[in-house]
Short mmCIF file of C-alpha atoms in Angstrom, two decimals:
data_model
loop_
_atom_site.label_atom_id
_atom_site.label_comp_id
_atom_site.label_asym_id
_atom_site.label_seq_id
_atom_site.Cartn_x
_atom_site.Cartn_y
_atom_site.Cartn_z
CA MET A 1 42.69 19.82 147.72
CA ALA A 2 42.62 23.66 147.85
CA ASP A 3 40.02 25.37 149.99
CA THR A 4 37.85 27.53 147.75
CA SER A 5 35.11 28.26 150.27
CA LYS A 6 36.54 31.67 151.16
CA HIS A 7 36.24 32.90 147.59
CA ALA A 8 32.91 31.25 146.93
CA GLY A 9 30.40 33.67 145.53
CA VAL A 10 33.03 36.46 145.14
CA PRO A 11 33.42 37.61 141.54
CA GLN A 12 36.91 37.63 140.02
CA ALA A 13 36.57 41.32 138.98
CA GLY A 14 36.23 42.36 142.60
CA VAL A 15 39.46 40.64 143.54
CA ALA A 16 41.35 42.41 140.73
CA GLY A 17 39.90 45.80 141.71
CA SER A 18 40.97 45.46 145.31
CA ALA A 19 44.51 44.60 144.23
CA ALA A 20 44.68 47.71 142.04
CA GLU A 21 43.43 49.91 144.89
CA ALA A 22 46.09 48.48 147.19
CA ALA A 23 48.79 49.22 144.66
CA ALA A 24 47.50 52.78 144.22
CA LYS A 25 47.55 53.39 147.94
CA ALA A 26 51.22 52.29 148.19
CA PRO A 27 53.44 55.11 149.50
CA LYS A 28 55.45 57.05 146.88
CA PRO A 29 59.26 57.06 147.21
CA GLN A 30 60.30 59.99 149.32
CA GLY A 31 63.65 60.45 147.54
CA ASN A 32 66.73 61.93 149.11
CA PRO A 33 65.80 63.49 152.47
CA VAL A 34 68.59 66.07 152.09
CA PHE A 35 67.06 67.46 148.90
CA ARG A 36 63.62 67.38 150.52
CA MET A 37 64.80 69.38 153.53
CA MET A 38 66.45 71.95 151.22
CA GLY A 39 63.24 72.40 149.29
CA LEU A 40 64.67 70.99 146.09
CA PRO A 41 62.62 68.78 143.79
CA ASN A 42 63.07 65.05 143.72
CA PHE A 43 65.81 64.48 141.14
CA ARG A 44 65.66 61.26 139.21
CA PHE A 45 68.85 60.17 137.50
CA LYS A 46 68.15 59.25 133.90
CA LEU A 47 69.73 59.60 130.49
CA PRO A 48 69.17 62.97 128.81
CA SER A 49 67.05 63.28 125.74
CA ARG A 50 68.31 62.79 122.21
CA ASN A 51 68.80 66.51 121.57
CA TRP A 52 70.66 67.00 124.82
CA MET A 53 72.92 64.07 124.00
CA ILE A 54 73.83 65.65 120.65
CA PHE A 55 74.50 69.04 122.25
CA LEU A 56 76.60 67.65 125.10
CA THR A 57 78.62 65.43 122.76
CA ILE A 58 79.52 68.26 120.38
CA THR A 59 80.24 70.75 123.16
CA GLY A 60 82.27 68.29 125.19
CA SER A 61 84.33 67.14 122.21
CA TRP A 62 85.13 70.71 121.17
CA THR A 63 86.04 71.73 124.72
CA ALA A 64 88.24 68.68 125.23
CA ALA A 65 90.08 69.23 121.93
CA LEU A 66 90.61 72.92 122.70
CA VAL A 67 91.83 72.37 126.26
CA TYR A 68 94.19 69.60 125.15
CA ASP A 69 95.66 71.70 122.35
CA ARG A 70 96.28 74.73 124.56
CA ARG A 71 97.85 72.60 127.27
CA GLU A 72 100.18 70.92 124.80
CA LYS A 73 100.99 74.28 123.26
CA LYS A 74 102.16 75.58 126.65
CA ARG A 75 104.29 72.47 127.14
CA VAL A 76 105.89 72.89 123.73
CA GLN A 77 106.68 76.55 124.35
CA LYS A 78 108.09 75.73 127.77
CA LYS A 79 110.38 73.16 126.16
CA TRP A 80 111.92 75.75 123.85
CA CYS A 81 112.05 78.37 126.59
CA ASP A 82 113.96 75.98 128.86
CA LEU A 83 116.34 75.22 126.00
CA VAL A 84 117.50 78.85 125.82
CA SER A 85 116.87 80.03 129.38
CA HIS A 86 120.53 79.56 130.40
CA LEU A 87 121.44 82.58 128.25
CA SER A 88 119.48 84.85 130.57
CA GLN A 89 121.69 83.83 133.51
CA GLU A 90 124.98 84.78 131.88
CA PRO A 91 126.40 87.98 133.41
CA LEU A 92 127.24 91.00 131.27
CA PRO A 93 129.62 93.89 131.92
CA THR A 94 127.97 97.06 133.06
CA SER A 95 129.00 98.81 129.85
CA ALA A 96 127.73 96.10 127.48
CA LEU A 97 124.34 96.05 125.77
CA ARG A 98 122.40 92.85 125.37
CA ARG A 99 122.40 91.13 122.01
CA LYS A 100 119.63 92.44 119.78
CA VAL A 101 117.76 90.83 116.91
CA VAL A 102 115.59 92.65 114.39
CA ILE A 103 112.01 91.47 113.82
CA TYR A 104 110.49 92.18 110.42
CA LEU A 105 106.73 91.85 110.20
CA SER A 106 104.02 93.37 108.05
CA ALA A 107 100.28 93.13 107.65
CA PRO A 108 99.19 89.96 105.82
CA PRO A 109 97.59 90.47 102.41
CA THR A 110 94.01 91.80 102.70
CA ASP A 111 94.32 92.12 106.49
CA GLY A 112 95.68 94.45 109.15
CA LEU A 113 98.91 94.70 111.07
CA LEU A 114 97.27 93.53 114.30
CA VAL A 115 97.28 89.93 113.04
CA ALA A 116 101.06 89.94 112.62
CA ARG A 117 101.56 91.63 115.99
CA GLU A 118 99.45 89.03 117.80
CA HIS A 119 101.36 86.28 116.01
CA PHE A 120 104.63 87.74 117.30
CA HIS A 121 103.40 88.14 120.88
CA GLU A 122 101.93 84.63 121.00
CA TYR A 123 104.68 82.53 119.44
CA ILE A 124 107.96 84.48 119.18
CA LYS A 125 108.13 86.84 122.14
CA PRO A 126 108.01 84.19 124.95
CA ILE A 127 111.21 82.55 123.72
CA LEU A 128 113.04 85.86 123.30
CA VAL A 129 112.01 86.86 126.81
CA ALA A 130 113.18 83.52 128.23
CA ALA A 131 116.64 84.13 126.73
CA ALA A 132 116.67 87.79 127.87
CA LEU A 133 117.30 89.01 124.32
CA ASP A 134 116.57 92.50 123.10
CA TRP A 135 114.82 93.12 119.82
CA ASP A 136 113.93 95.87 117.41
CA VAL A 137 110.83 95.73 115.21
CA VAL A 138 110.43 96.95 111.64
CA GLU A 139 106.73 97.04 110.76
CA GLY A 140 104.94 97.53 107.48
CA ARG A 141 101.28 98.37 107.12
CA ARG A 142 101.24 98.23 103.33
CA GLU A 143 103.07 96.47 100.57
CA GLY A 144 106.55 97.89 100.17
CA ASP A 145 106.94 99.44 103.63
CA VAL A 146 109.34 96.78 104.92
CA ARG A 147 111.39 96.93 101.73
CA ALA A 148 111.69 100.70 101.95
CA GLY A 149 112.45 100.60 105.68
CA LEU A 150 115.24 98.04 105.36
CA ALA A 151 116.77 99.78 102.34
CA GLU A 152 116.76 103.09 104.20
CA ARG A 153 118.52 101.51 107.20
CA ILE A 154 121.24 100.15 104.91
CA ARG A 155 121.66 103.48 103.11
CA LYS A 156 121.98 105.24 106.45
CA LEU A 157 124.66 102.75 107.49
CA ARG A 158 126.56 103.39 104.26
CA LYS A 159 126.43 107.15 104.84
CA MET A 160 127.75 106.69 108.37
CA LYS A 161 130.73 104.82 106.93
CA GLY A 162 131.62 107.78 104.73
CA GLU A 163 130.10 107.06 101.33
CA PRO A 164 129.44 110.33 99.45
CA SER A 165 125.87 111.41 98.97
CA GLN A 166 124.03 114.52 97.86
CA GLU A 167 121.67 114.28 100.81
CA PRO A 168 123.47 114.65 104.15
CA LEU A 169 122.89 112.19 106.93
CA GLU A 170 119.94 113.34 109.01
CA GLU A 171 120.37 113.16 112.75
CA ASP A 172 117.29 111.28 113.85
CA GLU A 173 116.55 109.95 117.31
CA GLU A 174 118.16 106.57 116.66
CA LEU A 175 121.41 108.14 115.48
CA VAL A 176 121.55 110.49 118.47
CA VAL A 177 121.06 107.59 120.88
CA ARG A 178 123.77 105.58 119.15
CA GLN A 179 126.28 108.45 119.31
CA THR A 180 125.45 109.12 122.96
CA ARG A 181 126.08 105.49 123.87
CA GLU A 182 129.39 105.46 122.01
CA ARG A 183 130.56 108.56 123.87
CA ALA A 184 129.55 106.97 127.17
CA GLY A 185 131.55 103.84 126.39
CA PHE A 186 128.67 101.42 125.88
CA THR A 187 129.32 98.57 123.46
CA ASP A 188 127.17 95.82 121.97
CA GLU A 189 127.48 92.26 123.17
CA GLU A 190 129.87 90.17 121.12
CA GLY A 191 128.25 87.76 118.70
CA VAL A 192 125.96 87.75 115.70
CA GLN A 193 122.85 89.88 115.69
CA GLY A 194 120.46 88.40 113.16
CA ASP A 195 117.03 89.01 111.65
CA ILE A 196 113.72 87.20 112.10
CA VAL A 197 111.28 87.60 109.21
CA VAL A 198 107.60 86.73 109.70
CA GLY A 199 105.67 85.51 106.67
CA ARG A 200 106.35 84.91 103.00
CA HIS A 201 105.21 88.40 101.95
CA THR A 202 107.61 90.00 104.45
CA TRP A 203 110.42 87.72 103.31
CA LYS A 204 110.00 88.90 99.72
CA GLU A 205 110.26 92.51 100.85
CA TYR A 206 113.26 91.67 103.04
CA VAL A 207 115.19 90.22 100.10
CA ARG A 208 114.28 93.19 97.91
CA GLY A 209 115.37 95.60 100.63
CA LEU A 210 118.77 93.93 100.94
CA HIS A 211 119.40 94.24 97.22
CA GLU A 212 118.14 97.81 97.06
CA GLY A 213 120.23 98.91 100.04
CA TRP A 214 123.55 97.40 98.94
CA LEU A 215 123.27 97.56 95.14
CA GLY A 216 121.20 100.70 94.72
CA PRO A 217 122.38 104.32 94.82
CA LEU A 218 122.37 106.45 97.94
CA ASP A 219 120.39 109.22 96.28
CA ALA A 220 116.89 108.77 94.98
CA PRO A 221 116.66 108.57 91.19
CA PRO A 222 114.81 111.38 89.42
CA PRO A 223 111.09 110.77 89.05
CA PRO A 224 109.95 109.57 85.63
CA VAL A 225 109.04 112.40 83.25
CA GLU A 226 105.38 112.36 82.38
CA GLU A 227 104.46 112.98 78.77
CA GLN A 228 102.79 116.40 78.53
CA PRO A 229 100.36 117.22 75.71
CA SER A 230 101.59 119.57 73.00
CA LEU A 231 100.77 123.26 73.08
CA GLU A 232 98.56 123.08 69.98
CA ALA A 233 96.41 120.38 71.56
CA THR A 234 95.88 122.41 74.72
CA LEU A 235 94.72 125.54 72.85
CA ASP A 236 91.03 125.71 71.91
CA PRO A 237 90.25 125.96 68.18
CA ALA A 238 89.49 129.47 66.88
CA PRO A 239 85.74 130.20 66.96
CA THR A 240 83.98 130.75 63.63
CA ASP A 241 81.78 133.73 62.70
CA SER A 242 78.63 131.70 63.09
CA GLN A 243 79.57 130.61 66.62
CA SER A 244 80.71 133.91 68.20
CA PRO A 245 79.37 137.47 67.74
CA ALA A 246 81.50 140.25 66.37
CA PRO A 247 83.44 142.44 68.79
CA THR A 248 81.31 145.47 67.85
CA ASP A 249 78.14 143.62 68.76
CA ILE A 250 79.57 142.77 72.16
CA LEU A 251 80.49 146.39 72.82
CA SER A 252 77.08 147.68 71.74
CA SER A 253 75.25 145.32 74.05
CA THR A 254 77.10 146.56 77.13
CA PRO A 255 75.88 149.71 78.98
CA SER A 256 77.86 152.88 78.24
CA GLN A 257 76.96 154.78 81.43
CA PRO A 258 78.58 153.63 84.68
CA THR A 259 76.39 153.09 87.70
CA ASP A 260 77.04 153.55 91.36
CA ASP A 261 76.68 150.20 93.06
CA ALA A 262 76.52 151.86 96.47
CA SER A 263 73.41 153.87 95.58
CA PRO A 264 70.17 151.98 96.17
CA THR A 265 68.35 154.11 93.62
CA ALA A 266 70.77 153.49 90.80
CA PRO A 267 68.97 152.23 87.72
CA SER A 268 69.77 148.73 86.66
CA PRO A 269 71.41 148.34 83.27
CA PRO A 270 69.20 147.21 80.45
CA THR A 271 69.33 143.52 79.71
CA ASP A 272 68.94 141.83 76.41
CA SER A 273 65.97 139.52 76.43
CA THR A 274 67.55 137.40 73.74
CA THR A 275 70.56 136.45 75.86
CA THR A 276 70.29 133.08 77.56
CA PRO A 277 71.24 132.61 81.21
CA PRO A 278 74.46 130.68 81.84
CA ALA A 279 73.98 126.96 82.07
CA GLN A 280 74.25 125.52 85.56
CA GLU A 281 77.26 123.31 86.05
CA PRO A 282 76.47 119.80 87.23
CA PRO A 283 77.52 119.13 90.83
CA LYS A 284 80.99 117.66 90.99
CA GLU A 285 81.41 114.37 92.74
CA GLU A 286 83.62 114.35 95.79
CA ALA A 287 87.07 113.25 94.81
CA LYS A 288 88.07 110.00 96.48
CA PRO A 289 91.34 110.09 98.40
CA ALA A 290 94.20 108.78 96.34
CA LYS A 291 95.36 105.30 97.30
CA ARG A 292 98.72 105.36 98.97
CA LYS A 293 101.32 103.75 96.75
CA GLN A 294 104.39 101.92 97.92
CA PRO A 295 107.58 103.98 98.09
CA PRO A 296 109.38 103.90 94.74
CA PRO A 297 112.48 101.67 94.73
CA PHE A 298 115.92 103.06 94.02
CA ILE A 299 116.76 100.08 91.79
CA TYR A 300 114.74 97.39 90.02
CA PRO A 301 115.57 93.67 89.81
CA SER A 302 116.32 93.97 86.10
CA ASP A 303 119.20 96.34 86.96
CA TYR A 304 120.91 94.13 89.55
CA SER A 305 123.50 92.66 87.21
CA ALA A 306 124.65 96.07 85.97
CA ALA A 307 124.74 97.69 89.43
CA THR A 308 127.97 98.36 91.29
CA PRO A 309 127.81 97.13 94.90
CA SER A 310 128.73 99.34 97.80
CA PRO A 311 132.44 99.43 98.73
CA ASN A 312 131.36 98.71 102.31
CA LEU A 313 129.55 95.51 101.33
CA PRO A 314 130.32 93.02 104.14
CA SER A 315 131.63 89.55 103.44
CA GLU A 316 128.70 88.06 105.39
CA PHE A 317 125.30 89.45 106.25
CA PRO A 318 123.73 88.89 109.66
CA PRO A 319 121.94 85.52 109.68
CA SER A 320 118.21 85.45 109.10
CA ASN A 321 115.36 83.03 109.58
CA THR A 322 111.78 82.86 108.34
CA ILE A 323 108.80 82.32 110.62
CA PRO A 324 105.60 80.89 109.09
CA LEU A 325 102.48 83.03 109.25
CA PRO A 326 99.54 80.85 108.13
CA HIS A 327 96.68 83.17 107.34
CA ILE A 328 93.71 82.14 105.23
CA LEU A 329 90.37 83.88 104.78
CA GLY A 330 87.04 82.92 103.25
CA PHE A 331 83.92 81.05 104.30
CA ARG A 332 84.80 78.01 102.21
CA ASN A 333 88.04 77.61 104.14
CA THR A 334 86.24 77.30 107.48
CA PRO A 335 87.10 73.57 107.95
CA LEU A 336 90.80 74.29 107.43
CA ARG A 337 90.67 77.25 109.79
CA ILE A 338 89.00 75.10 112.47
CA TYR A 339 91.65 72.42 112.05
CA ARG A 340 94.43 74.97 112.47
CA PHE A 341 92.68 76.51 115.46
CA LEU A 342 92.73 73.13 117.21
CA HIS A 343 96.33 72.30 116.20
CA ARG A 344 98.24 75.37 117.28
CA ARG A 345 100.60 73.15 119.22
CA VAL A 346 102.12 72.03 115.91
CA LEU A 347 102.64 75.62 114.78
CA ALA A 348 104.11 76.55 118.18
CA ASP A 349 106.61 73.69 117.88
CA ASP A 350 107.75 74.73 114.40
CA ILE A 351 108.08 78.41 115.32
CA GLY A 352 109.77 77.59 118.62
CA ARG A 353 112.43 75.58 116.80
CA ASP A 354 113.17 78.45 114.39
CA VAL A 355 113.26 81.10 117.12
CA ALA A 356 115.45 78.93 119.36
CA ALA A 357 117.86 78.53 116.44
CA ALA A 358 118.07 82.31 116.13
CA VAL A 359 118.61 82.69 119.87
CA LEU A 360 121.39 80.08 120.02
CA ALA A 361 122.95 81.76 116.94
CA TYR A 362 123.94 78.62 115.05
CA ASN A 363 123.99 79.50 111.36
CA ARG A 364 125.12 78.33 107.94
CA PRO A 365 125.13 79.80 104.42
CA TYR A 366 122.05 79.49 102.26
CA TYR A 367 122.69 76.72 99.79
CA GLN A 368 122.46 76.81 96.04
CA VAL A 369 120.22 74.25 94.39
CA HIS A 370 121.56 71.93 91.70
CA GLU A 371 119.93 69.09 89.83
CA ASN A 372 119.51 66.49 92.56
CA ALA A 373 120.96 68.05 95.68
CA ALA A 374 121.88 71.32 97.29
CA VAL A 375 125.45 72.29 98.07
CA GLY A 376 126.66 74.74 100.64
CA ALA A 377 124.32 73.45 103.34
CA GLY A 378 127.08 73.10 105.90
CA GLU A 379 129.00 70.24 107.42
CA GLY A 380 127.88 67.09 105.67
CA GLU A 381 124.35 68.36 105.05
CA THR A 382 122.59 67.45 101.80
CA VAL A 383 119.15 68.85 101.15
CA GLY A 384 116.85 67.77 98.36
CA VAL A 385 115.64 70.14 95.71
CA SER A 386 112.06 69.89 96.94
CA ASP A 387 113.08 71.42 100.27
CA ALA A 388 114.43 74.56 98.68
CA ALA A 389 112.84 75.14 95.31
CA SER A 390 109.81 73.57 93.76
CA GLY A 391 111.31 73.02 90.36
CA GLN A 392 110.36 76.41 88.96
CA GLY A 393 113.77 77.47 87.71
CA GLU A 394 114.97 78.52 91.16
CA SER A 395 118.63 78.15 92.08
CA TRP A 396 118.80 79.49 95.65
CA GLU A 397 117.26 78.30 98.87
CA GLN A 398 115.95 81.77 99.66
CA GLN A 399 113.57 81.68 96.70
CA GLY A 400 111.52 78.74 97.96
CA LEU A 401 111.10 79.56 101.66
CA LEU A 402 107.45 79.60 102.82
CA ARG A 403 106.24 79.27 99.23
CA GLN A 404 103.11 77.41 100.37
CA GLU A 405 101.75 80.58 101.96
CA GLU A 406 101.24 82.25 98.57
CA GLU A 407 98.60 79.67 97.67
CA GLU A 408 96.45 80.87 100.58
CA TRP A 409 96.50 84.56 99.72
CA HIS A 410 93.22 86.11 98.72
CA LYS A 411 92.49 86.29 95.02
CA SER A 412 92.29 90.09 95.13
CA VAL A 413 96.01 90.20 95.94
CA ARG A 414 96.89 88.31 92.76
CA LYS A 415 95.37 90.94 90.47
CA ARG A 416 97.69 93.64 89.22
CA GLU A 417 96.38 97.17 89.08
CA ALA A 418 96.30 99.06 85.81
CA GLY A 419 99.60 100.81 85.15
CA GLU A 420 101.39 98.99 87.97
CA ARG A 421 104.97 98.36 86.95
CA GLU A 422 105.81 95.85 89.63
CA SER A 423 104.51 94.25 92.80
CA VAL A 424 106.86 92.90 95.44
CA TRP A 425 104.34 90.30 96.57
CA LEU A 426 103.45 89.04 93.10
CA ASP A 427 106.84 89.17 91.42
CA PRO A 428 109.17 86.18 91.87
CA VAL A 429 112.11 86.45 94.23
CA THR A 430 115.08 87.71 92.21
CA LEU A 431 118.55 87.24 93.69
CA ASP A 432 121.91 88.60 92.69
CA PRO A 433 124.75 86.12 93.36
CA ARG A 434 126.79 88.82 95.11
CA ILE A 435 124.02 89.23 97.68
CA ALA A 436 122.72 85.65 97.84
CA GLU A 437 126.10 84.10 98.63
CA ARG A 438 126.58 86.47 101.58
CA MET A 439 123.27 85.61 103.23
CA ARG A 440 123.22 83.11 106.10
CA ARG A 441 120.47 81.17 107.84
CA PHE A 442 119.91 80.23 111.48
CA VAL A 443 119.75 76.48 112.07
CA LEU A 444 119.25 74.32 115.14
CA TYR A 445 121.98 71.72 115.35
CA TYR A 446 121.15 68.10 116.07
CA PRO A 447 122.59 67.97 119.64
CA GLU A 448 120.46 70.94 120.69
CA GLU A 449 117.35 69.39 119.21
CA GLN A 450 118.03 66.15 121.06
CA ARG A 451 118.43 68.10 124.29
CA ALA A 452 115.07 69.76 123.65
CA MET A 453 113.47 66.32 123.30
CA ARG A 454 114.97 65.22 126.61
CA ILE A 455 113.66 68.39 128.26
CA ALA A 456 110.18 67.65 126.93
CA LYS A 457 110.30 64.12 128.38
CA GLY A 458 111.51 65.38 131.74
CA GLU A 459 114.83 63.54 131.49
CA GLU A 460 116.85 66.77 131.58
CA GLY A 461 116.29 70.25 132.90
CA PRO A 462 117.48 73.63 131.68
CA ILE A 463 121.19 74.37 131.84
CA ARG A 464 122.18 76.29 134.95
CA SER A 465 125.12 78.65 134.73
CA GLU A 466 127.89 78.61 137.33
CA THR A 467 127.03 82.09 138.57
CA ALA A 468 123.43 81.08 139.27
CA ALA A 469 124.59 78.03 141.21
CA GLU A 470 126.99 80.14 143.24
CA ARG A 471 124.20 82.55 144.16
CA GLU A 472 122.04 79.72 145.49
CA VAL A 473 124.95 78.37 147.55
#
C-alpha cells in the first residue's frame, strides 16, 4: 500500500506549481560553442517559410536549367570544333592563302545589325576559328543592302574578265590588294570557297543578288521619267479687273521723288492708309529627313526570262548554306522566347552541323521538287516535298529554305508602303532555271556525322595530321 503521509495536507496545486518552476529554471541549450565564441547568434536549423520556399524553388530551377543548357551548348560546339580541327593542322605553302568563305548577314526585320553580328560570333565563328578558315563578311543594315552588295561584286568580277561597260572599273582597295598579291605570286588555296547566309531575309536578298549580277546589265538603267505637269497648269490664271488694280493706279501710288537712304533726315515716303500690311506666313514645319530607300535593282524578276546571261556565267556557283536566325519580338511571345533562351544547345547543334558542312566542303546541287519526291539531291538521296517546298507552287529547294522564319517577323514588316513597287523580303523567291541549276548546297555526309557522334560520346578524338604527330615526336 502506497505511503501517502508525505503528501498529506499538501494541496495538489502546490505540487504542480513547483514542477513548473523547476522546468522554467532548466538551463537553456547553449548551442554550438564555435558560433558562441565568434559572437554569432544561435542558429537553429529549420525549414524556411512558405514565401522563401517559393522563391528558392523558382530561382534554383531557373539557375539549374540555365547552367545545364550553357554547359551542353559548350559540349555541342566542342564536338563540331573537334570534327573540323584537323584542317587547321594541315601545312600550306608560304605563297598560298587560306581558304576563304563569305558570310552574308543583315539586320533582322525591325531590329539592328548587332543582333546578327552577335549571332555570328556566338554560333558560327568558333567553328571557323577551329578549322583556321578565313572569311569575308557582307553586311546589310537595311533591306536591299545585301542584294546590292552581292550584285555589285558580281558586276565587278564581270568587268575584270573583260566584259564591255560604259563605266570603267574603279580601282578600290580590294582590287589593289588583289593585284598586289597576284604580282607577288600569292595564290588562293585549292578547293571550293562557298557562302554562308544567315537568316531567311538575307537568303532572299542573296538569291536576288545572284540573279541581278549574272542576268542584269553592267550599267545602271536610266531612272524612270517622272510625269511633269503641263505648262498651262503651272501658270497662274490671268487676274481680272476686280482683283488687281490698273497699272496707272500702281504708278500713281508710288513716290516720284527719290530719297537718300543714307541721310537720317530724309523724309519718309507717304504711305497709303488704305493698303493692308502683307499677311504673315505661317511657320513652316521642319521637314523630316527622307527615309533611305533600298538601292534600285538593275533587273526585276519579271524580266529574268527575257534577259541574256553573262558570257562568263560559270557552270557551277560556289556552294552555299543557310544558317537559321530565330528572332521574335513582342510581349505575347515571352514564353516562346524563354523556351528558346533555355534551349540554345539545340540551336547550336543545328548551326554547328551546317557550318561544319561548309568547312568540310561536301556539296551537292539543289534539287528540283516534283510531285512526291525531289530529284537531283545527290547519290541515292530522296527528299520529300515538305522538306523543300510547302506546297505553294514552288519547284526548287532554294525557295523553301528557312520559310518558318517569315511567320515570326513583326507585322509592320508585312505592310507595303504606298507607291512601293517591290519588296525583297515580302516578295516570293523567284528563280530562273539557268541560275537555279548552277547553285549548290553544302551537306554533311553520313560518315562525318557518325564521327561527330562518336566524338561527343568520347569514343573518338579529333583527327591528328601526320605533321602534327611528327612535331610531337
